XYZ file of C-alpha atoms in Angstrom:
698
model
C -27.740 46.597 -41.094
C -29.966 47.474 -44.067
C -33.138 45.758 -45.384
C -34.523 45.473 -48.804
C -38.106 44.166 -48.776
C -40.094 42.783 -51.619
C -40.921 40.059 -54.043
C -41.816 37.885 -51.038
C -38.460 38.330 -49.290
C -36.405 40.278 -46.895
C -32.794 40.748 -47.608
C -30.465 41.667 -44.720
C -27.186 43.188 -45.800
C -24.696 42.844 -42.789
C -22.181 45.612 -42.778
C -20.634 44.524 -39.357
C -21.295 41.897 -36.763
C -20.208 41.609 -33.171
C -19.875 38.025 -31.945
C -18.433 35.993 -29.149
C -15.190 34.298 -30.023
C -14.363 30.802 -28.570
C -10.837 29.673 -29.243
C -10.523 26.361 -31.220
C -8.367 23.547 -29.577
C -5.559 22.174 -31.766
C -6.124 18.494 -32.453
C -3.473 15.754 -32.405
C -3.661 15.487 -36.109
C -2.086 19.018 -36.308
C -5.106 21.080 -37.502
C -7.743 22.862 -35.554
C -10.338 20.773 -33.953
C -13.991 21.098 -34.823
C -15.763 24.002 -33.538
C -18.913 23.728 -31.524
C -22.036 22.922 -33.607
C -24.171 25.680 -34.697
C -27.641 24.008 -34.072
C -30.179 24.837 -36.843
C -32.942 22.546 -38.275
C -32.748 22.718 -42.201
C -34.556 25.713 -43.492
C -34.403 27.702 -40.238
C -32.424 30.686 -39.372
C -29.229 30.142 -37.449
C -26.283 32.275 -35.959
C -24.339 33.987 -38.791
C -20.676 33.956 -39.201
C -18.078 36.663 -38.428
C -17.226 39.595 -40.672
C -13.586 40.341 -40.232
C -11.409 41.122 -43.248
C -8.041 39.611 -43.122
C -6.971 36.539 -41.170
C -9.408 35.803 -38.450
C -8.555 34.169 -35.099
C -8.996 30.415 -34.994
C -12.459 30.691 -33.560
C -15.920 29.294 -33.276
C -18.784 31.680 -33.401
C -21.279 32.610 -30.703
C -24.885 33.458 -31.230
C -25.868 36.658 -32.941
C -29.010 37.974 -34.667
C -30.384 35.510 -37.224
C -30.303 36.433 -40.938
C -33.657 36.327 -42.518
C -37.173 37.464 -41.440
C -39.583 34.862 -40.314
C -42.480 37.243 -41.147
C -41.535 37.897 -44.648
C -44.343 37.912 -47.226
C -45.575 34.814 -48.997
C -43.455 33.549 -51.820
C -43.904 34.993 -55.253
C -43.179 34.193 -58.787
C -42.434 36.605 -61.822
C -45.419 37.028 -64.133
C -44.582 36.406 -67.981
C -44.131 39.799 -69.694
C -45.290 38.566 -73.181
C -47.530 40.937 -74.845
C -47.132 43.758 -72.236
C -46.710 47.393 -73.149
C -45.790 50.408 -71.184
C -46.573 54.120 -71.326
C -45.235 57.078 -69.364
C -46.444 60.485 -68.292
C -43.307 61.827 -69.956
C -40.159 60.400 -71.674
C -36.961 61.641 -73.125
C -36.955 61.161 -76.926
C -34.843 63.984 -78.258
C -31.405 63.745 -76.522
C -31.535 59.984 -75.902
C -33.808 56.949 -76.442
C -35.703 56.814 -73.158
C -39.055 55.639 -74.152
C -41.254 53.660 -71.766
C -41.232 50.375 -73.556
C -37.551 50.016 -72.945
C -38.361 49.075 -69.262
C -39.948 45.845 -70.585
C -37.461 44.910 -73.171
C -35.186 42.496 -71.193
C -32.109 44.595 -71.823
C -30.914 46.370 -68.705
C -28.577 48.719 -70.652
C -31.734 50.436 -72.210
C -34.127 52.364 -70.047
C -37.121 54.628 -69.695
C -36.122 58.072 -68.609
C -38.227 61.247 -67.894
C -38.015 64.098 -70.090
C -34.792 66.312 -69.454
C -33.588 67.943 -72.622
C -34.798 71.582 -73.241
C -35.889 71.841 -69.669
C -36.795 68.825 -67.443
C -40.176 67.728 -66.685
C -41.046 68.311 -62.982
C -41.644 65.353 -60.491
C -43.683 63.373 -60.118
C -43.082 60.988 -63.083
C -45.147 57.813 -63.709
C -44.884 54.727 -65.950
C -47.804 52.385 -66.370
C -47.551 48.698 -67.412
C -50.491 47.386 -69.328
C -50.532 43.504 -69.035
C -53.358 43.279 -71.647
C -54.931 40.713 -69.414
C -56.021 40.637 -65.824
C -53.881 38.871 -63.300
C -53.230 38.631 -59.559
C -50.320 40.998 -58.825
C -48.629 41.091 -55.442
C -45.232 42.894 -56.152
C -43.246 44.969 -58.402
C -39.414 44.744 -59.124
C -37.448 47.813 -60.327
C -33.989 47.497 -61.744
C -32.324 51.087 -61.810
C -30.335 52.184 -64.844
C -26.729 51.134 -65.205
C -24.619 52.190 -62.304
C -22.039 54.270 -64.163
C -24.688 57.072 -64.428
C -26.811 57.130 -61.319
C -29.027 60.151 -62.336
C -32.692 59.247 -62.259
C -32.707 56.367 -59.692
C -36.195 56.484 -58.180
C -36.298 57.351 -54.503
C -39.861 57.876 -52.982
C -42.560 56.050 -54.844
C -46.109 54.778 -54.915
C -47.768 51.940 -56.862
C -51.452 51.838 -57.803
C -53.454 49.366 -59.815
C -56.418 49.511 -62.172
C -58.673 47.120 -64.151
C -59.461 49.599 -66.987
C -56.499 51.978 -67.134
C -58.727 54.963 -66.250
C -59.488 54.573 -62.473
C -56.632 53.827 -60.228
C -57.271 53.036 -56.543
C -55.429 53.997 -53.470
C -51.813 53.029 -53.489
C -51.099 49.257 -52.854
C -47.424 50.109 -51.908
C -45.347 53.181 -50.998
C -41.790 53.685 -49.862
C -38.392 54.973 -50.558
C -35.654 53.015 -52.427
C -31.938 53.314 -51.595
C -29.572 55.233 -53.906
C -27.724 52.226 -55.550
C -27.795 50.058 -58.558
C -29.273 47.019 -56.753
C -32.585 45.461 -57.827
C -35.429 46.954 -55.755
C -38.752 45.425 -54.799
C -42.123 46.475 -53.378
C -44.597 44.041 -51.996
C -48.309 45.050 -52.151
C -50.227 45.378 -49.111
C -52.373 42.666 -50.496
C -52.612 40.826 -53.827
C -54.630 42.731 -56.406
C -56.466 41.653 -59.487
C -55.424 44.145 -62.150
C -54.609 44.635 -65.731
C -52.711 47.995 -65.240
C -49.945 48.771 -62.708
C -48.630 52.301 -62.316
C -45.277 53.236 -60.610
C -45.143 56.815 -59.591
C -41.800 58.348 -58.511
C -41.865 61.397 -56.330
C -38.262 61.989 -55.691
C -34.868 61.025 -57.113
C -33.008 58.900 -54.813
C -29.883 60.826 -54.832
C -31.434 64.146 -54.791
C -29.523 65.030 -58.034
C -32.421 66.389 -59.889
C -36.002 66.064 -60.984
C -35.427 62.934 -62.919
C -36.687 59.412 -63.006
C -35.649 56.205 -65.029
C -36.109 52.544 -64.939
C -33.942 49.893 -66.774
C -36.370 47.018 -66.145
C -39.742 46.506 -64.485
C -41.174 43.199 -63.401
C -44.509 42.306 -61.811
C -44.908 39.216 -59.520
C -47.699 37.269 -58.238
C -48.294 34.731 -55.438
C -46.416 31.545 -56.077
C -48.130 28.279 -56.440
C -45.933 25.740 -54.660
C -46.982 22.978 -56.753
C -45.935 24.869 -59.860
C -43.256 27.162 -58.577
C -41.685 25.393 -55.565
C -40.947 27.019 -52.328
C -37.933 28.279 -50.237
C -36.995 27.478 -46.707
C -35.642 30.293 -44.365
C -32.242 31.542 -44.804
C -29.565 29.380 -43.133
C -26.671 31.248 -41.560
C -23.199 29.779 -42.069
C -19.944 30.568 -40.249
C -18.308 31.554 -43.491
C -19.319 32.487 -47.153
C -19.658 29.146 -48.860
C -17.565 29.691 -52.009
C -17.062 26.085 -52.724
C -19.223 23.056 -51.646
C -19.294 19.292 -52.202
C -22.069 16.749 -51.338
C -20.577 13.902 -49.277
C -21.612 10.214 -49.207
C -22.692 10.553 -45.483
C -25.550 12.866 -46.097
C -23.503 15.978 -45.299
C -22.462 19.113 -47.211
C -18.810 20.294 -47.148
C -18.208 24.089 -47.608
C -15.248 26.295 -47.532
C -14.243 29.814 -48.199
C -10.458 30.961 -47.868
C -8.113 31.702 -45.100
C -10.780 34.049 -43.878
C -14.469 33.432 -43.291
C -15.420 36.570 -45.474
C -12.199 37.613 -47.305
C -9.404 36.368 -49.263
C -5.806 37.291 -50.340
C -2.335 35.985 -50.357
C -1.363 32.466 -49.676
C -1.896 31.852 -45.982
C -1.578 28.116 -45.894
C -4.937 27.350 -44.116
C -8.625 27.279 -45.012
C -11.997 27.999 -43.145
C -14.269 25.047 -43.703
C -17.826 24.081 -42.490
C -19.783 20.849 -42.721
C -23.578 20.864 -42.570
C -25.279 17.698 -41.359
C -28.252 17.390 -43.807
C -30.087 15.187 -41.341
C -29.863 17.320 -38.292
C -29.112 20.812 -39.744
C -26.053 21.173 -37.560
C -23.227 23.180 -38.875
C -19.560 22.724 -37.611
C -16.803 25.193 -38.423
C -13.161 24.166 -38.648
C -9.879 25.798 -39.706
C -7.771 23.307 -41.692
C -3.918 24.021 -41.185
C -2.302 20.676 -41.544
C -2.232 20.585 -45.439
C -0.609 24.097 -45.649
C -3.283 24.934 -48.429
C -5.430 27.933 -48.818
C -8.093 26.502 -50.941
C -9.676 29.587 -52.258
C -10.492 29.564 -56.050
C -9.568 25.887 -56.569
C -10.252 23.078 -58.983
C -12.246 20.318 -57.345
C -13.208 16.639 -58.094
C -15.211 14.067 -56.253
C -12.904 10.913 -56.292
C -14.104 7.339 -57.064
C -14.265 6.476 -53.375
C -16.142 9.659 -52.321
C -13.176 11.744 -51.178
C -12.905 15.249 -52.483
C -9.687 16.398 -54.227
C -9.044 20.087 -54.070
C -6.290 21.706 -56.040
C -4.495 25.103 -56.287
C -6.069 28.303 -55.721
C -4.547 30.725 -53.267
C -1.748 28.169 -52.697
C -1.296 27.547 -56.286
C 0.670 24.206 -56.476
C -0.847 22.359 -53.342
C -3.456 19.580 -53.624
C -5.526 18.364 -50.572
C -7.949 15.495 -50.032
C -11.001 15.374 -47.667
C -12.060 11.995 -46.507
C -15.672 11.969 -45.186
C -15.235 8.610 -43.448
C -12.466 9.826 -41.229
C -13.414 13.579 -41.311
C -9.720 14.359 -42.099
C -7.815 16.546 -44.535
C -4.625 15.182 -45.855
C -2.127 16.398 -48.606
C -1.284 14.689 -51.799
C 1.506 15.545 -54.260
C 1.375 19.084 -55.553
C 0.668 19.828 -59.222
C 3.441 20.515 -61.653
C 1.785 23.601 -62.836
C 0.639 26.284 -60.296
C -2.921 27.167 -60.889
C -6.012 29.155 -59.723
C -9.468 29.123 -61.156
C -8.710 25.874 -63.030
C -11.180 23.274 -64.101
C -11.013 19.692 -62.996
C -12.825 16.493 -63.718
C -12.670 12.797 -62.488
C -11.776 10.484 -65.476
C -13.426 7.100 -66.370
C -10.369 5.218 -64.868
C -10.607 7.066 -61.480
C -7.656 9.479 -62.176
C -8.344 13.291 -62.230
C -7.596 15.787 -65.137
C -6.959 19.450 -64.536
C -6.703 22.363 -67.174
C -6.404 26.154 -67.058
C -6.021 28.398 -64.119
C -4.084 31.612 -64.974
C -5.731 33.421 -61.936
C -2.736 32.376 -59.813
C 0.841 31.098 -60.309
C 1.697 33.089 -63.482
C -0.264 33.759 -66.601
C -0.591 31.400 -69.498
C 0.891 27.977 -70.036
C -1.707 26.325 -67.772
C -1.629 23.081 -69.922
C -3.235 19.882 -68.981
C -1.948 17.302 -66.376
C -3.343 14.236 -64.695
C -3.429 13.130 -61.086
C -2.979 9.400 -60.462
C -5.420 7.686 -58.110
C -2.944 4.862 -57.559
C 0.289 6.860 -56.886
C -1.088 10.400 -55.800
C 1.285 11.912 -58.273
C 0.897 14.374 -61.320
C 1.734 13.791 -64.864
C 2.046 16.517 -67.384
C 0.068 16.319 -70.862
C 2.186 18.331 -73.251
C -0.194 17.292 -75.913
C -3.003 19.220 -74.203
C -2.082 22.916 -74.420
C -4.469 25.202 -72.862
C -4.329 27.828 -75.558
C -6.793 26.037 -77.782
C -9.536 25.946 -75.093
C -9.610 29.652 -74.115
C -12.210 32.392 -74.637
C -11.316 35.602 -76.506
C -11.430 37.553 -73.224
C -10.070 41.164 -73.587
C -7.984 40.423 -70.411
C -6.131 37.727 -72.113
C -5.145 34.341 -70.550
C -5.559 35.702 -66.989
C -9.222 35.378 -67.544
C -9.623 33.391 -70.689
C -8.626 29.976 -69.302
C -10.728 30.171 -66.175
C -13.629 27.806 -65.031
C -13.858 25.538 -68.046
C -16.585 23.027 -68.591
C -15.256 19.405 -68.637
C -17.302 16.257 -69.210
C -15.511 13.011 -69.020
C -16.347 10.108 -71.170
C -14.884 6.411 -71.793
C -11.263 5.672 -72.193
C -10.021 8.488 -70.051
C -11.257 11.077 -72.674
C -12.825 14.364 -72.037
C -15.023 16.755 -73.879
C -14.136 20.370 -73.298
C -17.292 22.149 -74.204
C -16.763 25.734 -72.940
C -16.943 28.321 -71.877
C -15.259 29.076 -75.202
C -17.274 28.696 -78.309
C -14.903 26.096 -79.505
C -15.318 22.530 -78.277
C -12.451 20.071 -78.075
C -11.898 16.384 -77.536
C -9.132 15.625 -75.206
C -7.306 12.280 -74.629
C -5.272 11.858 -71.401
C -3.223 8.783 -72.506
C 0.452 9.192 -72.793
C 1.363 12.781 -73.526
C -2.270 13.486 -74.347
C -3.910 15.043 -77.297
C -6.476 17.653 -78.138
C -8.720 17.775 -81.273
C -11.345 20.343 -82.324
C -14.872 19.227 -81.907
C -16.775 22.052 -83.645
C -18.478 24.959 -82.273
C -21.436 25.235 -79.830
C -23.917 26.021 -82.572
C -24.075 29.910 -82.937
C -23.020 30.507 -79.313
C -20.470 33.027 -78.465
C -18.032 32.553 -75.676
C -19.879 32.161 -72.434
C -17.627 32.678 -69.462
C -19.195 32.232 -66.077
C -22.070 30.399 -67.575
C -23.107 26.738 -66.711
C -22.842 23.220 -68.287
C -24.981 20.439 -66.953
C -25.052 16.745 -67.927
C -28.822 16.014 -67.818
C -28.942 12.535 -69.600
C -26.374 10.134 -70.907
C -24.240 11.993 -73.437
C -26.412 15.095 -73.320
C -25.560 18.369 -71.816
C -27.182 21.777 -71.358
C -25.216 24.943 -71.493
C -26.703 28.315 -70.521
C -25.928 31.899 -69.762
C -22.287 33.391 -69.445
C -20.759 36.473 -71.132
C -18.161 37.064 -73.837
C -15.854 38.454 -71.045
C -15.207 37.466 -67.431
C -16.777 40.739 -66.222
C -18.483 43.939 -67.382
C -19.881 42.346 -70.565
C -23.583 41.773 -71.192
C -24.582 38.279 -70.175
C -26.733 36.146 -72.365
C -30.046 34.413 -71.852
C -29.391 31.754 -74.498
C -29.177 28.023 -73.807
C -27.890 25.158 -75.941
C -27.970 21.465 -75.887
C -24.859 19.328 -76.704
C -25.435 15.701 -77.694
C -22.447 13.359 -77.803
C -24.408 10.312 -79.071
C -24.283 11.052 -82.760
C -20.755 10.233 -83.591
C -17.428 11.841 -83.506
C -18.687 15.396 -83.646
C -20.991 16.597 -80.822
C -24.302 18.077 -82.066
C -25.101 21.453 -80.576
C -28.366 23.219 -80.883
C -30.044 26.178 -79.541
C -32.867 25.437 -77.114
C -35.397 27.834 -75.486
C -33.990 30.970 -74.033
C -34.074 31.910 -70.222
C -36.303 34.705 -69.192
C -33.310 36.415 -67.818
C -29.758 36.921 -69.097
C -27.355 35.765 -66.382
C -23.684 35.240 -65.588
C -22.276 33.985 -62.229
C -25.316 31.720 -61.951
C -25.425 28.121 -60.782
C -27.331 25.245 -62.355
C -28.336 21.773 -60.908
C -29.741 18.768 -62.607
C -32.709 17.171 -60.953
C -33.684 13.495 -60.699
C -36.328 13.993 -63.426
C -33.878 15.363 -65.925
C -34.971 19.000 -65.555
C -32.212 21.627 -64.865
C -32.741 24.436 -62.441
C -30.750 27.643 -62.640
C -30.303 30.068 -59.792
C -29.038 33.681 -59.377
C -26.607 35.502 -61.617
C -26.317 39.033 -62.930
C -27.387 40.679 -66.153
C -23.769 41.955 -66.354
C -21.164 40.029 -64.358
C -19.339 42.224 -61.817
C -17.444 40.557 -59.161
C -18.359 41.382 -55.488
C -21.541 43.224 -56.618
C -25.269 42.541 -56.408
C -26.015 45.106 -58.912
C -28.397 43.826 -61.682
C -28.991 40.625 -59.803
C -31.513 37.990 -61.132
C -33.734 36.765 -58.208
C -35.962 34.698 -60.339
C -34.691 30.932 -60.782
C -35.991 29.005 -63.690
C -36.343 25.382 -64.444
C -35.605 23.971 -67.859
C -37.524 20.992 -69.319
C -35.745 18.888 -71.856
C -39.062 17.543 -73.156
C -40.192 20.979 -74.149
C -36.868 22.901 -74.349
C -38.559 25.704 -72.327
C -37.555 27.435 -69.242
C -40.190 28.155 -66.471
C -39.900 30.774 -63.642
C -40.195 29.438 -60.120
C -40.463 31.039 -56.678
C -38.140 34.211 -56.229
C -35.036 34.008 -54.253
C -34.653 35.864 -50.948
C -30.867 36.653 -51.339
C -28.822 37.545 -54.547
C -26.533 34.677 -55.541
C -23.720 35.904 -57.878
C -19.981 35.763 -57.748
C -18.601 33.189 -55.224
C -22.089 31.488 -54.871
C -22.966 27.830 -55.124
C -25.838 25.329 -55.783
C -25.946 21.602 -55.132
C -28.731 18.868 -55.408
C -29.268 17.081 -52.008
C -30.080 13.568 -51.440
C -33.727 14.433 -50.381
C -34.232 15.965 -53.895
C -34.210 19.516 -52.630
C -31.518 22.072 -53.821
C -29.169 24.117 -51.647
C -27.982 27.458 -52.756
C -25.692 29.720 -50.927
C -22.785 32.166 -50.749
C -21.839 35.132 -52.735
C -19.271 37.840 -51.954
C -16.214 37.020 -49.919
C -15.097 40.703 -50.125
C -14.085 41.525 -46.471
C -16.204 44.187 -44.928
C -18.504 44.741 -47.995
C -22.383 44.719 -48.004
C -22.473 41.963 -50.624
C -21.132 39.206 -48.408
C -23.688 36.403 -48.001
C -22.511 33.965 -45.323
C -25.651 31.993 -45.729
C -27.632 29.611 -47.843
C -31.351 28.464 -48.401
C -32.958 25.260 -49.437
C -35.356 25.132 -52.499
C -38.035 22.697 -52.599
C -38.799 21.990 -56.273
C -42.313 21.737 -57.499
C -42.346 18.023 -57.890
C -42.281 17.644 -54.100
C -45.228 19.995 -53.302
C -48.932 20.254 -53.524
C -50.616 23.527 -54.639
C -51.260 24.373 -50.934
C -47.731 23.958 -49.995
C -47.970 20.609 -48.217
C -45.451 17.898 -49.332
C -46.627 15.330 -51.888
C -46.630 11.710 -50.842
C -43.251 10.386 -51.950
C -42.285 6.819 -53.056
C -39.844 5.065 -50.697
C -37.045 2.790 -51.243
C -37.758 0.141 -48.577
C -35.075 -2.459 -49.387
C -31.479 -2.008 -48.049
C -29.439 -0.561 -50.755
C -25.678 -1.347 -50.608
C -23.461 1.590 -49.995
C -21.098 0.276 -52.728
C -21.723 -1.278 -55.965
C -19.959 -2.004 -59.242
C -20.250 -1.142 -62.887
C -22.380 -3.703 -64.677
C -24.110 -4.906 -61.488
C -27.704 -5.841 -61.322
C -29.151 -4.032 -58.250
C -32.359 -5.324 -56.662
C -34.557 -2.828 -55.004
C -38.075 -2.687 -53.490
C -40.219 0.322 -53.142
C -43.555 0.938 -51.381
C -45.468 1.886 -54.664
C -45.387 1.598 -58.440
C -42.271 3.225 -59.933
C -42.093 4.813 -63.412
C -38.164 5.475 -63.516
C -34.972 5.389 -61.655
C -32.031 7.636 -61.953
C -28.534 8.046 -60.547
C -27.416 11.641 -59.893
C -23.663 12.152 -59.118
C -22.846 14.148 -56.150
C -21.751 17.498 -57.132
C -18.918 19.837 -56.043
C -19.540 23.459 -56.900
C -17.401 26.648 -57.090
C -17.494 29.808 -59.258
C -20.478 28.715 -61.402
C -18.904 25.395 -62.377
C -19.745 21.769 -61.277
C -18.112 19.279 -63.649
C -18.958 16.432 -61.124
C -22.713 16.484 -61.413
C -24.287 14.261 -64.128
C -27.695 12.403 -64.246
C -27.707 8.778 -65.413
C -31.201 7.355 -66.089
C -31.299 3.527 -65.476
C -32.816 0.679 -67.309
C -34.677 -1.836 -65.175
C -37.005 -4.733 -65.276
C -39.809 -5.512 -62.910
C -39.301 -8.750 -60.808
C -42.486 -8.516 -58.587
C -44.920 -6.275 -57.005
C -42.863 -3.115 -56.376
C -39.748 -5.106 -56.857
C -37.212 -4.023 -59.531
C -33.806 -4.996 -60.841
C -31.605 -2.023 -61.908
C -28.985 -2.267 -64.453
C -25.958 -0.203 -63.550
C -24.167 1.020 -66.485
C -21.139 -1.186 -67.454
C -19.187 1.851 -68.933
C -17.515 3.965 -66.345
C -17.502 6.641 -68.961
C -21.162 6.838 -68.775
C -21.411 6.748 -65.049
C -18.147 7.855 -63.629
C -16.889 6.154 -60.435
C -17.802 8.053 -57.299
C -20.788 8.935 -55.104
C -24.235 8.745 -56.506
C -27.702 9.495 -55.227
C -30.224 6.756 -56.350
C -33.721 8.111 -56.837
C -36.938 6.221 -57.612
C -39.642 8.382 -59.333
C -43.400 7.416 -59.228
C -45.863 7.799 -62.082
C -46.422 11.519 -61.197
C -42.647 12.331 -61.422
C -42.288 12.587 -57.669
C -38.754 11.403 -56.363
C -37.969 9.438 -53.414
C -35.366 10.363 -51.023
C -32.137 9.048 -52.483
C -29.971 6.130 -51.345
C -26.421 7.174 -51.322
C -24.028 4.677 -52.923
C -20.505 4.555 -54.266
C -20.055 3.276 -57.653
C -16.499 1.971 -58.129
């Protein structure tokens, strides 16, 4: 077990675990009965899952050491680097560009390097950041140079600060960083008010020579919960949550593959877990009766709140989870075998699927539709996948994966990425596809995100021109469908960090939070991880950094808005006995819920009984305990592989009928508010959301 301290967190990388195994008892339904509960209040540490590569025994997990450190430092947030400069005691300028300022340029492919040509400069080497203003600083983050050439990774180090650049005090942090390409951090012994921060390297991590280098340097300061939010403790899961879905009974469904920590083959069963969001209890279950290994699937939340899961490791199968009965059942298999496909519910309650060359053969993963009435699949020969693919150098195997789909009226769908080309898709009859322009000046953005933050308005962000090993982008774009036949795309503010394999969540106030990702996407790696989430504000078009994460969330990670207005993030890895498996999650409390001292803000409450089911066009009476400024429906999300085509936010019009009494107008158009499970939030005059009422719109 190794620890990486810093930036207000402790990361435990589990390389092995020894756990007690308790057999599951087969149930009458033909699948494994639920495992005993793992008791854990939300935000607290709980027993971790097993780490066995290959098919694990059908087992529940006994107690083991908790993941996370209750004595980790206070939360921190990245300081903005605008106007910063850097100087170094020495730098390589003859044989390569290795100047100090490259450690602040936002590009991890460029780096500062100590002098090495014509005889290397001797250790120690130092690089000094000048913020050109004083700030309270509590930590430093170090990104080593690209991993293909490990020379110059800093090993032993010390950090000192100064207000004038001349007098530096005693070190505020010392230590030794491990010889790998992962982001490194150092937490100061105490916060310091400083203008200058000097990092001094006294050894090379691998002992390869007297060299030092740094691809990126960041400084952090104490987080203000009222501005930057806060994180709960790491929650252990009995599996790596590769896919998740929010359920209408205030629970979170998660699953991995046939194994809790690895994948491979088509084994015909899946490891699942359910977290009760009220109690924090987590129950693990192996699902055998559908004969479906649901790793790398398509997902869609159906109009009645059930979850449809298609393809993946078992590339034709389709399964449905019913949260009312807590049972999995099979539905008709797809006509076209698929893995890594995209799905969305349609306005008529059917489901549309497209792409998926990861499994079941390469290419030809054209569209098809699942009928809610008959449970059968219908091919759409008029919707060929080739017009929706990226220009990935790996060809269709990677080019048709994880597509962004947004359903609208009349069974139509906007395909808005990750290819730079957008397309209108009709699912009537044999189907049809029509070009809809490009996403402004965006390139292909595989493993980026698309989020519907308002009616007919989406934000796309991040991604890369290839599935892996291509630089990610920090660019973001808005796509507006309200202006006519052609969507209007425009570049909005850039993120502070380039990222792919990240996850994004729309919040009740219309802002979008993005978590995790890498500067360069590499599956099963935590190299070049982004540990700073950001929140995009549609009113300003700007991203703001928030409290830093404790665990990298990259390939095979998820994020979901929860009914209490908080956000769950989890997963990453699923690579057997590797050190980058993350069988855990954490809950982020956004700034809108917190005072500057970290206490929870007084929240409005929905005090009337909200029906669990309502219809399009209904007038919904509600009462609250205080004056309300706005109401919003946010559709329950289902996330996997950086994609969540289920989530969308629908602000509601309303009229006031009395003191703290309102009548909400539910949209009449099922293309505006797709059928399915929604969270109804009331927001007060300060933008603080209530806890949501869960309802099914059908």
